CSV table of C-alpha atoms in Angstrom, one decimal:
chain,number,residue,atom,x,y,z
A,1,MET,CA,40.2,21.6,48.1
A,2,SER,CA,42.1,24.6,46.8
A,3,LEU,CA,40.8,27.5,44.8
A,4,SER,CA,42.5,26.3,41.7
A,5,ASP,CA,40.9,22.8,42.0
A,6,ALA,CA,37.5,24.5,42.5
A,7,LYS,CA,38.0,26.6,39.4
A,8,ASP,CA,39.0,23.5,37.4
A,9,LEU,CA,35.9,21.6,38.8
A,10,VAL,CA,33.6,24.5,37.9
A,11,GLY,CA,35.1,24.6,34.4
A,12,VAL,CA,34.5,20.9,33.9
A,13,ILE,CA,31.0,21.1,35.2
A,14,GLY,CA,30.3,24.1,33.0
A,15,GLY,CA,31.6,22.2,30.0
A,16,LEU,CA,29.5,19.2,30.8
A,17,ILE,CA,26.4,21.4,31.2
A,18,GLY,CA,27.2,23.0,27.8
A,19,VAL,CA,27.5,19.6,26.1
A,20,VAL,CA,24.3,18.3,27.7
A,21,ALA,CA,22.5,21.5,26.6
A,22,MET,CA,23.8,21.0,23.0
A,23,VAL,CA,22.6,17.4,22.9
A,24,TYR,CA,19.2,18.4,24.4
A,25,ALA,CA,18.8,21.2,21.8
A,26,TRP,CA,19.8,18.8,19.0
A,27,LEU,CA,17.4,16.1,20.1
A,28,THR,CA,14.5,18.5,20.5
A,29,ALA,CA,15.1,20.2,17.2
A,30,ARG,CA,15.0,16.8,15.4
A,31,SER,CA,11.8,16.1,17.4
A,32,LYS,CA,10.2,19.3,16.2
A,33,VAL,CA,11.1,18.5,12.6
A,34,ASN,CA,9.8,15.0,12.9
A,35,SER,CA,6.6,16.2,14.6
A,36,GLU,CA,6.0,18.7,11.7
A,37,HIS,CA,6.7,15.9,9.1
A,38,VAL,CA,4.3,13.5,10.9
A,39,SER,CA,1.7,16.3,11.1
A,40,ASP,CA,2.0,16.9,7.3
A,41,LEU,CA,1.7,13.2,6.6
A,42,LEU,CA,-1.4,13.0,8.9
A,43,VAL,CA,-3.1,15.8,6.9
A,44,ARG,CA,-2.3,14.0,3.6
A,45,VAL,CA,-3.6,10.7,4.9
A,46,GLN,CA,-6.8,12.4,6.1
A,47,ALA,CA,-7.3,13.9,2.6
A,48,ILE,CA,-6.8,10.5,1.0
A,49,GLU,CA,-9.3,8.9,3.4
A,50,ALA,CA,-11.8,11.6,2.6
A,51,ASP,CA,-11.4,10.8,-1.1
A,52,PHE,CA,-11.9,7.1,-0.5
A,53,ARG,CA,-15.1,7.7,1.4
A,54,HIS,CA,-16.6,8.9,-1.9
A,55,MET,CA,-15.4,5.9,-3.9
A,56,PRO,CA,-17.9,3.1,-4.6
A,57,SER,CA,-17.6,-0.1,-2.7
A,58,LYS,CA,-16.8,-3.5,-4.2
A,59,ASP,CA,-20.5,-4.5,-4.1
A,60,THR,CA,-21.6,-1.3,-5.8
A,61,VAL,CA,-19.0,-1.8,-8.6
A,62,HIS,CA,-20.2,-5.4,-9.0
A,63,GLY,CA,-23.8,-4.1,-9.2
A,64,LEU,CA,-22.8,-1.7,-11.9
A,65,GLU,CA,-21.1,-4.4,-13.9
A,66,LEU,CA,-24.2,-6.5,-13.8
A,67,ALA,CA,-26.4,-3.6,-14.9
A,68,ILE,CA,-24.0,-2.8,-17.8
A,69,SER,CA,-24.2,-6.5,-18.8
A,70,GLU,CA,-28.0,-6.3,-18.8
A,71,ILE,CA,-27.9,-3.1,-20.8
A,72,LYS,CA,-25.6,-4.8,-23.3
A,73,GLY,CA,-28.1,-7.7,-23.7
A,74,ASP,CA,-31.0,-5.2,-24.2
A,75,ILE,CA,-29.0,-3.4,-26.9
A,76,HIS,CA,-28.2,-6.6,-28.6
A,77,ALA,CA,-31.9,-7.6,-28.6
A,78,MET,CA,-32.9,-4.2,-29.9
A,79,SER,CA,-30.2,-4.5,-32.6
A,80,GLU,CA,-31.7,-7.8,-33.7
A,81,ALA,CA,-35.2,-6.2,-33.8
A,82,PHE,CA,-33.9,-3.2,-35.7
A,83,SER,CA,-32.3,-5.6,-38.3
A,84,ALA,CA,-35.7,-7.2,-38.8
A,85,VAL,CA,-37.3,-3.8,-39.2
A,86,GLN,CA,-34.6,-2.8,-41.6
A,87,ARG,CA,-35.0,-5.9,-43.7
A,88,THR,CA,-38.8,-5.3,-43.8
A,89,ALA,CA,-38.3,-1.7,-44.9
A,90,GLN,CA,-35.9,-2.9,-47.6
A,91,ARG,CA,-38.4,-5.4,-48.9
A,92,ILE,CA,-41.2,-2.7,-49.0
A,93,GLU,CA,-38.9,-0.3,-50.8
A,94,ASN,CA,-37.9,-2.9,-53.4
A,95,TYR,CA,-41.6,-3.8,-53.9
A,96,LEU,CA,-42.5,-0.2,-54.4
A,97,LEU,CA,-39.7,0.4,-56.8
A,98,ARG,CA,-40.6,-2.7,-58.8
A,99,GLY,CA,-44.3,-1.9,-58.7
A,100,LYS,CA,-43.8,1.5,-60.3
A,101,ALA,CA,-41.4,0.3,-63.0
């Protein structure tokens, strides 16, 4: 092998090493960006999970619905009783107004 052939071979090998280095740098740079993006997403998911831990369960919500329905029934019964008291008060007021006249 002559000196000229050796220089050409070293040039080709150097060029290949440069191309491999560029490809490696490009791949690792994308990997770092993706890693940072995944890390950011992981933090967001953890925040959402923490918020959901404080949310009531399906059974708790159902229990609240039943309690609200019971309260509505109690209010309706009290409204009926109040209507009876209101009618009684109206009759007493009418009696007193007629009695004085």
